[in-house]
Coordinates of N, CA and C and ligand atoms in Angstrom, one line a residue:
X49 N 0.7 19.1 -14.5 CA -0.6 18.4 -14.5 C -1.6 19.1 -13.6
X50 N -1.2 19.4 -12.4 CA -2.1 20.1 -11.5 C -1.6 21.6 -11.4
X51 N -2.5 22.5 -11.4 CA -2.1 23.9 -11.4 C -1.3 24.2 -10.1
X52 N -0.2 24.9 -10.3 CA 0.6 25.3 -9.2 C 1.5 24.1 -8.7
X53 N 1.5 23.0 -9.4 CA 2.3 21.9 -8.9 C 3.0 21.3 -10.2
X54 N 3.5 22.1 -11.0 CA 4.1 21.7 -12.3 C 5.3 20.9 -12.1
X55 N 6.0 21.2 -10.9 CA 7.3 20.6 -10.7 C 7.2 19.4 -9.7
X56 N 6.1 18.7 -9.8 CA 5.9 17.6 -8.8 C 6.9 16.5 -9.0
X57 N 7.4 16.3 -10.2 CA 8.4 15.3 -10.5 C 9.7 15.6 -9.7
X58 N 10.0 16.8 -9.6 CA 11.2 17.2 -8.8 C 11.0 16.9 -7.3
X59 N 9.7 17.1 -6.8 CA 9.4 16.8 -5.4 C 9.5 15.3 -5.2
X60 N 9.0 14.5 -6.2 CA 9.0 13.1 -6.1 C 10.4 12.5 -6.0
X61 N 11.3 13.1 -6.8 CA 12.7 12.6 -6.9 C 13.4 13.0 -5.6
X62 N 13.1 14.2 -5.1 CA 13.7 14.5 -3.9 C 13.2 13.7 -2.7
X63 N 11.9 13.3 -2.8 CA 11.4 12.5 -1.7 C 12.1 11.1 -1.7
X64 N 12.3 10.5 -2.9 CA 12.9 9.2 -2.9 C 14.4 9.3 -2.4
X65 N 15.0 10.4 -2.8 CA 16.5 10.5 -2.4 C 16.6 10.8 -0.9
X66 N 15.9 11.8 -0.4 CA 16.0 12.3 1.0 C 15.4 11.3 2.0
X67 N 14.3 10.7 1.6 CA 13.6 9.9 2.6 C 13.7 8.4 2.5
X68 N 14.1 7.9 1.3 CA 14.1 6.5 1.0 C 15.5 6.0 0.8
X69 N 16.2 6.5 -0.2 CA 17.5 6.0 -0.5 C 18.4 6.3 0.7
X70 N 18.3 7.5 1.3 CA 19.1 7.9 2.4 C 18.9 6.9 3.6
X71 N 17.8 6.2 3.7 CA 17.6 5.3 4.8 C 17.9 3.9 4.4
X72 N 18.6 3.8 3.3 CA 19.2 2.4 3.0 C 18.4 1.6 1.9
X73 N 17.4 2.2 1.4 CA 16.6 1.4 0.3 C 17.2 1.9 -1.0
X74 N 17.9 1.0 -1.7 CA 18.6 1.4 -2.9 C 18.1 0.7 -4.1
X75 N 17.0 0.0 -4.0 CA 16.4 -0.7 -5.2 C 16.0 0.2 -6.2
X76 N 16.7 0.2 -7.4 CA 16.6 1.2 -8.4 C 15.2 1.2 -9.0
X77 N 14.7 0.0 -9.3 CA 13.4 0.0 -10.0 C 12.3 0.6 -9.0
X78 N 12.4 0.3 -7.7 CA 11.4 0.8 -6.8 C 11.5 2.3 -6.6
X79 N 12.8 2.8 -6.5 CA 13.0 4.3 -6.4 C 12.4 5.0 -7.7
X80 N 12.7 4.4 -8.8 CA 12.2 5.0 -10.1 C 10.7 5.0 -10.1
X81 N 10.1 3.8 -9.7 CA 8.7 3.7 -9.7 C 8.0 4.8 -8.9
X82 N 8.6 5.0 -7.8 CA 8.1 6.0 -6.8 C 8.2 7.5 -7.3
X83 N 9.2 7.7 -8.2 CA 9.3 9.0 -8.8 C 8.3 9.3 -9.9
X84 N 7.8 8.1 -10.4 CA 6.8 8.3 -11.5 C 5.4 8.4 -11.1
X85 N 5.1 8.1 -9.8 CA 3.7 8.2 -9.3 C 3.4 9.6 -8.8
X86 N 2.4 10.3 -9.3 CA 2.1 11.7 -8.8 C 1.3 11.6 -7.5
X87 N 2.1 11.5 -6.4 CA 1.6 11.2 -5.1 C 0.6 12.3 -4.7
X88 N 0.8 13.6 -5.2 CA -0.1 14.7 -4.8 C -1.5 14.5 -5.3
X89 N -1.7 13.6 -6.3 CA -3.1 13.4 -6.8 C -3.8 12.4 -5.9
X90 N -3.1 11.8 -5.0 CA -3.8 10.8 -4.1 C -4.2 11.4 -2.8
X91 N -3.9 12.6 -2.6 CA -4.2 13.3 -1.3 C -5.2 14.4 -1.6
X92 N -6.0 14.8 -0.5 CA -7.0 15.8 -0.7 C -6.3 17.1 -1.2
X93 N -7.1 17.9 -2.0 CA -6.5 19.1 -2.7 C -5.8 20.0 -1.7
X94 N -6.4 20.2 -0.6 CA -5.8 21.2 0.4 C -4.6 20.7 1.0
X95 N -4.2 19.5 0.8 CA -3.0 18.9 1.4 C -1.9 18.7 0.3
X96 N -2.2 19.0 -0.9 CA -1.3 18.7 -2.0 C 0.2 19.2 -1.8
X97 N 0.3 20.4 -1.2 CA 1.6 20.9 -1.0 C 2.4 20.1 0.0
X98 N 1.8 19.2 0.8 CA 2.5 18.4 1.7 C 2.6 17.0 1.2
X99 N 2.2 16.7 0.0 CA 2.1 15.3 -0.4 C 3.4 14.6 -0.4
X100 N 4.5 15.3 -0.6 CA 5.8 14.6 -0.7 C 6.6 14.7 0.6
X101 N 5.9 15.1 1.7 CA 6.6 15.3 3.0 C 6.7 13.9 3.6
X102 N 7.6 13.8 4.6 CA 8.1 12.6 5.2 C 7.1 12.2 6.3
X103 N 5.8 12.0 5.9 CA 4.8 11.6 6.9 C 3.5 11.0 6.2
X104 N 2.7 10.3 7.0 CA 1.4 10.0 6.5 C 0.5 11.2 6.5
X105 N -0.6 11.2 5.7 CA -1.5 12.3 5.6 C -2.9 11.8 5.7
X106 N -3.8 12.6 6.2 CA -5.2 12.2 6.2 C -5.8 12.2 4.8
X107 N -6.7 11.2 4.5 CA -7.3 11.2 3.2 C -8.8 11.2 3.4
X108 N -9.4 11.5 4.5 CA -10.8 11.5 4.8 C -11.3 10.1 5.4
X109 N -12.5 10.2 6.0 CA -13.0 9.0 6.7 C -12.1 8.5 7.8
X110 N -11.3 9.3 8.3 CA -10.4 8.9 9.5 C -9.3 8.0 9.0
X111 N -9.0 8.0 7.7 CA -7.9 7.1 7.2 C -6.7 7.9 6.7
X112 N -5.6 7.2 6.4 CA -4.4 7.9 6.0 C -3.8 7.3 4.8
X113 N -3.0 8.1 4.0 CA -2.1 7.5 3.1 C -0.8 7.4 3.8
X114 N -0.1 6.2 3.6 CA 1.1 5.9 4.4 C 2.2 6.8 4.0
X115 N 3.2 7.0 5.0 CA 4.4 7.7 4.7 C 5.2 7.1 3.6
X116 N 5.8 7.9 2.7 CA 6.5 7.4 1.5 C 7.5 6.2 1.9
X117 N 8.3 6.4 3.0 CA 9.2 5.4 3.4 C 8.6 4.1 3.7
X118 N 7.4 4.2 4.4 CA 6.7 2.9 4.7 C 6.3 2.2 3.5
X119 N 5.7 3.0 2.5 CA 5.3 2.3 1.2 C 6.5 1.6 0.6
X120 N 7.7 2.3 0.6 CA 8.9 1.7 0.0 C 9.3 0.5 0.7
X121 N 9.3 0.5 2.0 CA 9.8 -0.6 2.9 C 8.9 -1.8 2.6
X122 N 7.6 -1.6 2.6 CA 6.6 -2.7 2.5 C 6.8 -3.3 1.1
X123 N 7.0 -2.4 0.1 CA 7.1 -2.9 -1.3 C 8.4 -3.7 -1.5
X124 N 9.4 -3.3 -0.8 CA 10.7 -4.0 -0.9 C 10.5 -5.4 -0.3
X125 N 9.8 -5.5 0.9 CA 9.6 -6.8 1.4 C 8.7 -7.7 0.6
X126 N 7.8 -7.1 -0.1 CA 6.8 -7.8 -0.9 C 7.6 -8.3 -2.2
X127 N 8.5 -7.5 -2.7 CA 9.4 -7.8 -3.8 C 8.6 -8.3 -5.0
X128 N 7.6 -7.5 -5.5 CA 6.9 -7.9 -6.7 C 7.7 -7.9 -8.0
X129 N 7.4 -8.9 -8.8 CA 8.1 -9.0 -10.1 C 7.1 -8.7 -11.2
X130 N 7.6 -8.3 -12.4 CA 6.7 -7.9 -13.5 C 5.7 -9.1 -13.7
X131 N 4.5 -8.8 -13.8 CA 3.5 -9.8 -14.1 C 2.9 -10.5 -12.9
X132 N 3.5 -10.2 -11.7 CA 3.0 -10.9 -10.5 C 1.6 -10.4 -10.1
X133 N 0.8 -11.3 -9.6 CA -0.5 -11.0 -9.1 C -0.4 -10.6 -7.6
X134 N -0.9 -9.4 -7.3 CA -0.7 -8.9 -5.9 C -2.1 -8.5 -5.4
X135 N -2.4 -8.9 -4.1 CA -3.6 -8.5 -3.5 C -3.2 -7.5 -2.4
X136 N -3.9 -6.4 -2.4 CA -3.7 -5.4 -1.3 C -4.9 -5.3 -0.5
X137 N -4.7 -5.3 0.9 CA -5.9 -5.1 1.7 C -5.8 -3.7 2.3
X138 N -6.7 -2.8 2.0 CA -6.7 -1.4 2.4 C -6.2 -0.5 1.3
X139 N -7.1 -0.3 0.4 CA -6.8 0.6 -0.8 C -6.5 2.0 -0.4
X140 N -7.3 2.5 0.6 CA -7.1 3.9 1.0 C -7.1 4.8 -0.1
X141 N -6.0 5.6 -0.4 CA -6.0 6.5 -1.4 C -5.7 5.9 -2.8
X142 N -5.2 4.7 -2.8 CA -4.8 4.0 -4.1 C -3.3 4.1 -4.4
X143 N -2.6 4.9 -3.6 CA -1.2 5.3 -3.9 C -0.3 3.9 -3.9
X144 N -0.4 3.2 -2.9 CA 0.4 1.9 -2.8 C 0.1 1.0 -4.1
X145 N -1.1 0.9 -4.4 CA -1.5 0.1 -5.6 C -0.9 0.7 -6.8
X146 N -0.8 2.0 -7.0 CA -0.2 2.6 -8.1 C 1.3 2.3 -8.2
X147 N 2.0 2.3 -7.0 CA 3.4 2.0 -7.0 C 3.6 0.6 -7.5
X148 N 2.8 -0.3 -7.0 CA 2.9 -1.7 -7.4 C 2.6 -1.9 -8.9
X149 N 1.7 -1.2 -9.4 CA 1.4 -1.2 -10.8 C 2.6 -0.7 -11.6
X150 N 3.2 0.4 -11.1 CA 4.4 0.9 -11.8 C 5.5 -0.1 -11.9
X151 N 5.5 -1.0 -10.9 CA 6.5 -2.0 -10.9 C 6.1 -3.3 -11.8
X152 N 5.0 -3.1 -12.5 CA 4.6 -4.2 -13.4 C 3.7 -5.2 -12.8
X153 N 3.3 -5.0 -11.6 CA 2.3 -6.0 -11.0 C 0.9 -5.8 -11.5
X154 N 0.1 -6.8 -11.4 CA -1.3 -6.8 -11.6 C -1.9 -6.8 -10.3
X155 N -2.7 -5.8 -9.9 CA -3.1 -5.6 -8.5 C -4.6 -5.7 -8.3
X156 N -5.0 -6.4 -7.3 CA -6.4 -6.4 -6.8 C -6.3 -5.7 -5.4
X157 N -7.2 -4.8 -5.1 CA -7.1 -4.0 -3.9 C -8.5 -3.9 -3.2
X158 N -8.5 -4.3 -2.0 CA -9.8 -4.3 -1.2 C -9.9 -3.2 -0.2
X159 N -11.0 -2.5 -0.3 CA -11.2 -1.3 0.7 C -12.6 -1.5 1.3
X160 N -12.7 -1.3 2.6 CA -14.0 -1.5 3.3 C -14.9 -0.2 3.3
X161 N -14.3 0.9 3.0 CA -15.1 2.2 3.0 C -15.5 2.6 1.5
X162 N -16.8 2.5 1.2 CA -17.2 2.6 -0.2 C -16.7 4.0 -0.8
X163 N -16.8 5.1 -0.1 CA -16.4 6.4 -0.7 C -14.9 6.4 -1.0
X164 N -14.1 5.8 -0.2 CA -12.6 5.7 -0.5 C -12.3 4.8 -1.7
X165 N -13.1 3.7 -1.7 CA -12.9 2.7 -2.9 C -13.2 3.5 -4.2
X166 N -14.3 4.2 -4.1 CA -14.8 4.9 -5.3 C -13.8 6.0 -5.8
X167 N -13.3 6.7 -4.8 CA -12.3 7.8 -5.1 C -11.0 7.2 -5.7
X168 N -10.5 6.2 -5.0 CA -9.3 5.6 -5.5 C -9.4 5.0 -6.9
X169 N -10.6 4.4 -7.1 CA -10.8 3.8 -8.5 C -10.8 4.9 -9.5
X170 N -11.4 6.1 -9.2 CA -11.4 7.2 -10.1 C -10.0 7.7 -10.4
X171 N -9.2 8.0 -9.3 CA -7.9 8.5 -9.6 C -7.0 7.5 -10.3
X172 N -7.1 6.2 -10.0 CA -6.3 5.2 -10.7 C -6.6 5.2 -12.2
X173 N -7.9 5.2 -12.5 CA -8.3 5.2 -13.9 C -7.8 6.5 -14.6
X174 N -8.0 7.7 -14.0 CA -7.6 8.9 -14.6 C -6.1 8.9 -14.9
X175 N -5.3 8.2 -14.1 CA -3.9 8.1 -14.3 C -3.4 7.0 -15.2
X176 N -4.4 6.2 -15.7 CA -4.1 5.2 -16.6 C -3.7 3.8 -16.0
X177 N -4.0 3.7 -14.7 CA -3.7 2.4 -14.0 C -4.9 1.5 -14.0
X178 N -6.0 1.9 -14.6 CA -7.3 1.2 -14.6 C -7.2 -0.3 -15.0
X179 N -6.3 -0.6 -16.0 CA -6.2 -2.0 -16.5 C -5.3 -2.8 -15.7
X180 N -4.6 -2.2 -14.7 CA -3.6 -3.0 -13.9 C -4.1 -3.1 -12.5
X181 N -5.0 -2.2 -12.1 CA -5.5 -2.2 -10.7 C -7.0 -2.4 -10.6
X182 N -7.5 -3.4 -9.9 CA -8.9 -3.5 -9.7 C -9.2 -3.3 -8.3
X183 N -10.1 -2.3 -8.0 CA -10.5 -1.9 -6.6 C -11.8 -2.6 -6.3
X184 N -11.8 -3.3 -5.2 CA -13.0 -4.0 -4.7 C -13.5 -3.4 -3.4
X185 N -14.8 -3.2 -3.2 CA -15.2 -2.7 -2.0 C -15.7 -4.0 -1.2
X186 N -15.0 -4.2 0.0 CA -15.4 -5.4 0.7 C -14.5 -5.5 2.0
X187 N -14.7 -6.6 2.7 CA -13.9 -6.9 3.9 C -12.7 -7.7 3.6
X188 N -11.5 -7.0 3.6 CA -10.2 -7.6 3.2 C -9.7 -8.7 4.1
X189 N -10.4 -8.8 5.3 CA -10.0 -9.9 6.2 C -10.2 -11.3 5.5
X190 N -11.1 -11.3 4.5 CA -11.4 -12.5 3.8 C -10.5 -12.7 2.6
X191 N -9.6 -11.7 2.4 CA -8.8 -11.8 1.1 C -9.7 -11.5 -0.1
X192 N -9.4 -12.0 -1.2 CA -10.3 -11.9 -2.4 C -10.2 -13.2 -3.2
X193 N -10.9 -14.2 -2.8 CA -10.7 -15.6 -3.4 C -11.0 -15.6 -4.9
X194 N -11.8 -14.6 -5.4 CA -12.2 -14.6 -6.8 C -11.0 -14.6 -7.7
X195 N -9.9 -13.9 -7.3 CA -8.8 -13.8 -8.2 C -7.6 -14.6 -7.7
X196 N -7.7 -15.3 -6.6 CA -6.6 -16.1 -6.0 C -6.2 -17.2 -7.0
X197 N -5.0 -17.7 -6.9 CA -3.9 -17.4 -5.8 C -3.1 -16.2 -6.3
X198 N -2.4 -15.5 -5.3 CA -1.6 -14.4 -5.5 C -0.1 -14.7 -5.3
X199 N 0.7 -13.9 -6.0 CA 2.2 -14.1 -5.7 C 2.6 -13.3 -4.5
X200 N 1.8 -12.3 -4.2 CA 2.1 -11.5 -3.0 C 0.8 -10.9 -2.4
X201 N 0.8 -10.6 -1.1 CA -0.3 -10.0 -0.5 C 0.2 -9.0 0.6
X202 N -0.3 -7.8 0.4 CA 0.2 -6.7 1.3 C -1.0 -6.1 2.1
X203 N -0.9 -6.0 3.4 CA -2.0 -5.5 4.2 C -1.5 -4.1 4.7
X204 N -2.3 -3.1 4.4 CA -1.8 -1.7 4.8 C -2.6 -1.1 5.9
X205 N -3.2 -2.0 6.8 CA -3.8 -1.5 8.0 C -3.4 -2.5 9.1
X206 N -3.4 -2.0 10.3 CA -2.9 -2.8 11.5 C -3.8 -4.0 11.7
X207 N -3.1 -5.2 11.7 CA -3.9 -6.5 11.9 C -3.5 -7.0 13.3
X208 N -4.5 -7.6 14.0 CA -4.2 -8.2 15.3 C -3.8 -9.7 15.1
X209 N -4.3 -10.2 14.0 CA -3.9 -11.6 13.7 C -3.6 -11.7 12.2
X210 N -2.9 -12.8 11.8 CA -2.8 -13.1 10.4 C -3.9 -13.9 10.0
X211 N -4.8 -13.4 9.1 CA -6.0 -14.1 8.7 C -5.6 -15.4 7.9
X212 N -6.2 -16.5 8.2 CA -5.9 -17.8 7.5 C -6.2 -17.6 6.0
X213 N -7.2 -16.8 5.6 CA -7.5 -16.6 4.2 C -6.4 -16.0 3.5
X214 N -5.6 -15.1 4.1 CA -4.5 -14.5 3.4 C -3.4 -15.5 3.0
X215 N -3.1 -16.4 4.0 CA -2.1 -17.5 3.8 C -2.6 -18.4 2.7
X216 N -3.9 -18.8 2.8 CA -4.4 -19.8 1.8 C -4.4 -19.2 0.4
X217 N -4.6 -17.9 0.2 CA -4.7 -17.4 -1.1 C -3.3 -17.1 -1.8
X218 N -2.2 -17.5 -1.2 CA -0.9 -17.3 -1.8 C -0.4 -18.6 -2.5
X219 N 0.3 -18.3 -3.6 CA 1.0 -19.4 -4.3 C 2.1 -19.9 -3.4
X220 N 2.7 -21.1 -3.7 CA 3.9 -21.5 -3.0 C 5.0 -20.6 -3.4
X221 N 5.8 -20.1 -2.5 CA 6.8 -19.1 -2.8 C 6.2 -17.7 -2.6
X222 N 4.9 -17.5 -2.4 CA 4.2 -16.2 -2.3 C 4.6 -15.5 -1.0
X223 N 4.5 -14.2 -1.0 CA 5.0 -13.4 0.2 C 3.8 -12.5 0.7
X224 N 3.7 -12.6 2.0 CA 2.7 -11.8 2.7 C 3.4 -10.8 3.6
X225 N 3.0 -9.5 3.4 CA 3.6 -8.5 4.3 C 2.4 -7.8 5.1
X226 N 2.6 -7.8 6.4 CA 1.5 -7.3 7.2 C 2.0 -6.6 8.5
X227 N 1.5 -5.4 8.8 CA 1.8 -4.7 10.1 C 1.0 -5.5 11.2
X228 N 1.7 -6.2 12.0 CA 1.0 -7.0 13.0 C 1.2 -6.3 14.4
X229 N 0.0 -6.2 15.1 CA -0.1 -5.5 16.4 C 0.9 -6.2 17.4
X230 N 1.6 -5.3 18.2 CA 2.6 -5.8 19.1 C 2.2 -5.2 20.5
X231 N 1.0 -5.2 20.9 CA 0.6 -4.6 22.2 C 0.8 -3.1 22.2
X232 N 1.5 -2.6 23.3 CA 1.6 -1.2 23.4 C 2.7 -0.6 22.4
X233 N 3.4 -1.5 21.7 CA 4.5 -1.1 20.8 C 4.0 -0.7 19.5
X234 N 2.7 -0.6 19.2 CA 2.2 -0.3 17.9 C 2.2 -1.6 17.1
X235 N 2.8 -1.5 15.8 CA 2.8 -2.7 15.0 C 4.3 -3.0 14.6
X236 N 4.5 -4.1 14.0 CA 5.8 -4.5 13.5 C 5.5 -5.2 12.1
X237 N 6.3 -4.8 11.1 CA 6.1 -5.5 9.8 C 6.5 -6.9 9.9
X238 N 5.6 -7.8 9.5 CA 5.9 -9.2 9.4 C 5.9 -9.7 8.0
X239 N 6.9 -10.4 7.6 CA 6.9 -11.0 6.3 C 6.8 -12.5 6.5
X240 N 5.8 -13.1 5.7 CA 5.7 -14.6 5.8 C 5.9 -15.1 4.3
X241 N 6.7 -16.0 4.2 CA 6.9 -16.6 2.8 C 6.5 -18.0 2.8
X242 N 5.6 -18.3 1.9 CA 4.9 -19.6 1.8 C 5.9 -20.7 1.3
X243 N 6.1 -21.7 2.0 CA 7.0 -22.8 1.6 C 6.1 -24.1 1.5
X244 N 6.7 -25.1 0.9 CA 5.9 -26.3 0.7 C 5.4 -26.8 2.1
X245 N 6.1 -26.7 3.1 CA 5.7 -27.3 4.4 C 5.4 -26.2 5.5
X246 N 5.0 -25.0 5.1 CA 4.7 -24.0 6.1 C 5.2 -22.7 5.7
X247 N 5.3 -21.8 6.7 CA 5.6 -20.4 6.4 C 6.9 -20.0 7.1
X248 N 7.8 -19.3 6.4 CA 9.0 -18.7 6.9 C 8.7 -17.3 7.4
X249 N 8.9 -17.0 8.6 CA 8.5 -15.7 9.1 C 9.7 -14.8 9.5
X250 N 9.7 -13.5 9.2 CA 10.6 -12.6 9.8 C 10.0 -11.3 10.1
X251 N 10.5 -10.6 11.2 CA 10.0 -9.3 11.6 C 10.9 -8.2 11.2
X252 N 10.3 -7.1 10.9 CA 11.1 -5.9 10.3 C 10.7 -4.7 11.1
X253 N 10.6 -3.5 10.5 CA 10.4 -2.2 11.1 C 9.2 -2.2 12.1
X254 N 9.3 -1.4 13.1 CA 8.1 -1.1 13.9 C 7.4 0.1 13.2
X255 N 6.1 0.2 13.3 CA 5.3 1.1 12.5 C 4.0 1.4 13.2
X256 N 3.2 2.4 12.7 CA 1.9 2.7 13.2 C 0.9 2.8 12.0
X257 N -0.1 2.0 12.0 CA -1.1 2.0 11.0 C -2.5 2.2 11.6
X258 N -3.5 2.6 10.8 CA -4.9 2.7 11.2 C -5.3 1.2 11.3
X259 N -6.3 0.9 12.2 CA -6.6 -0.5 12.4 C -7.4 -1.1 11.2
X260 N -7.3 -2.4 11.1 CA -8.0 -3.2 10.2 C -9.4 -3.4 10.9
X261 N -10.5 -3.0 10.3 CA -11.8 -3.2 10.9 C -12.6 -4.2 10.2
X262 N -13.5 -4.8 10.9 CA -14.4 -5.9 10.3 C -15.5 -5.3 9.4
X263 N -15.9 -6.1 8.4 CA -17.1 -5.7 7.6 C -16.8 -4.6 6.7
X264 N -17.9 -4.2 6.0 CA -17.9 -3.1 5.0 C -18.5 -1.9 5.8
X265 N -17.9 -0.7 5.7 CA -18.5 0.5 6.4 C -19.9 0.8 5.8
X266 N -20.8 1.3 6.7 CA -22.2 1.5 6.3 C -22.4 2.9 5.8
X267 N -21.3 3.7 5.7 CA -21.5 5.0 5.2 C -21.5 6.1 6.3
X268 N -21.8 5.6 7.5 CA -21.9 6.6 8.6 C -20.5 7.1 9.0
X269 N -19.5 6.3 8.8 CA -18.1 6.7 9.2 C -17.3 7.2 8.1
X270 N -17.9 7.5 6.9 CA -17.1 8.0 5.9 C -17.7 9.3 5.3
Ligands
SAH238 N1 -2.5 1.7 1.1 C1 -3.2 2.9 1.4 C2 -3.3 3.3 2.8 C3 -4.2 2.5 3.6 S1 -4.9 3.1 5.0 C4 -2.7 4.0 0.5 O1 -1.7 3.8 -0.2 O2 -3.2 5.1 0.6 C5 -5.7 1.7 5.5 C6 -7.0 1.4 4.7 O3 -7.5 0.1 5.1 C7 -8.1 2.4 5.1 O4 -8.6 3.0 3.9 C8 -9.2 1.5 5.7 O5 -10.5 1.9 5.4 C9 -8.9 0.2 5.1 N2 -9.4 -1.0 5.8 C10 -9.5 -1.1 7.2 N3 -10.1 -2.3 7.5 C11 -10.3 -2.9 6.3 C12 -10.9 -4.2 5.9 N4 -11.3 -5.1 6.8 N5 -10.9 -4.5 4.6 C13 -10.5 -3.6 3.6 N6 -10.0 -2.4 3.9 C14 -9.9 -2.1 5.2

């Protein structure tokens, strides 16, 4: 597909085996979905040779595409089923949204930096995900009430609080995955499952994300 990267599928397969399955994530559908997404097309051209490495990478505007393992872990906690409606906060490169689409989800994804939203939209359309992923430029702290309620909501930037809008926009049984700030410890993945009379919460991996920022960027920082 990309010159000099004809064997990307091999890299993707090795990535899922060496970085994800080896760390205990054995969900077959998830591993297969991640081998089908051409991760190298979601990173800047000059970083393509590192696209399948075990790390986050810069994608411009001071933002990053998450480490493959983190994408897998968050997706596992979110546990999307075919046909589920998922809201993502923080489109970034669009890679996480593509993985969710590969798993059969219908995805809405909100990004505050117009240039990133535009680029992600383009890549996702080029790769044929256009009918399953809708990218919105806006402030994801408000969720996206226009398409609510969602079966799952995934936040891919560090939040200092769980926004009430996120909880409100979930169906009963819906799942929210968010890296929640833990003071000097960085963040920790929080899973909230909506029950009839409140939320069941559990804490998972420690992690480091770029911060969730208020409002829509004015173009000066992208
Ligand atoms: N999921 C992405 C990685 C996201 S990095 C991927 O797969 O590549 C976090 C993203 O959240 C950045 O692009 C950042 O601009 C965006 N972001 C930060 N604050 C936001 C907000 N309030 N609303 C929407 N997006 C936000």
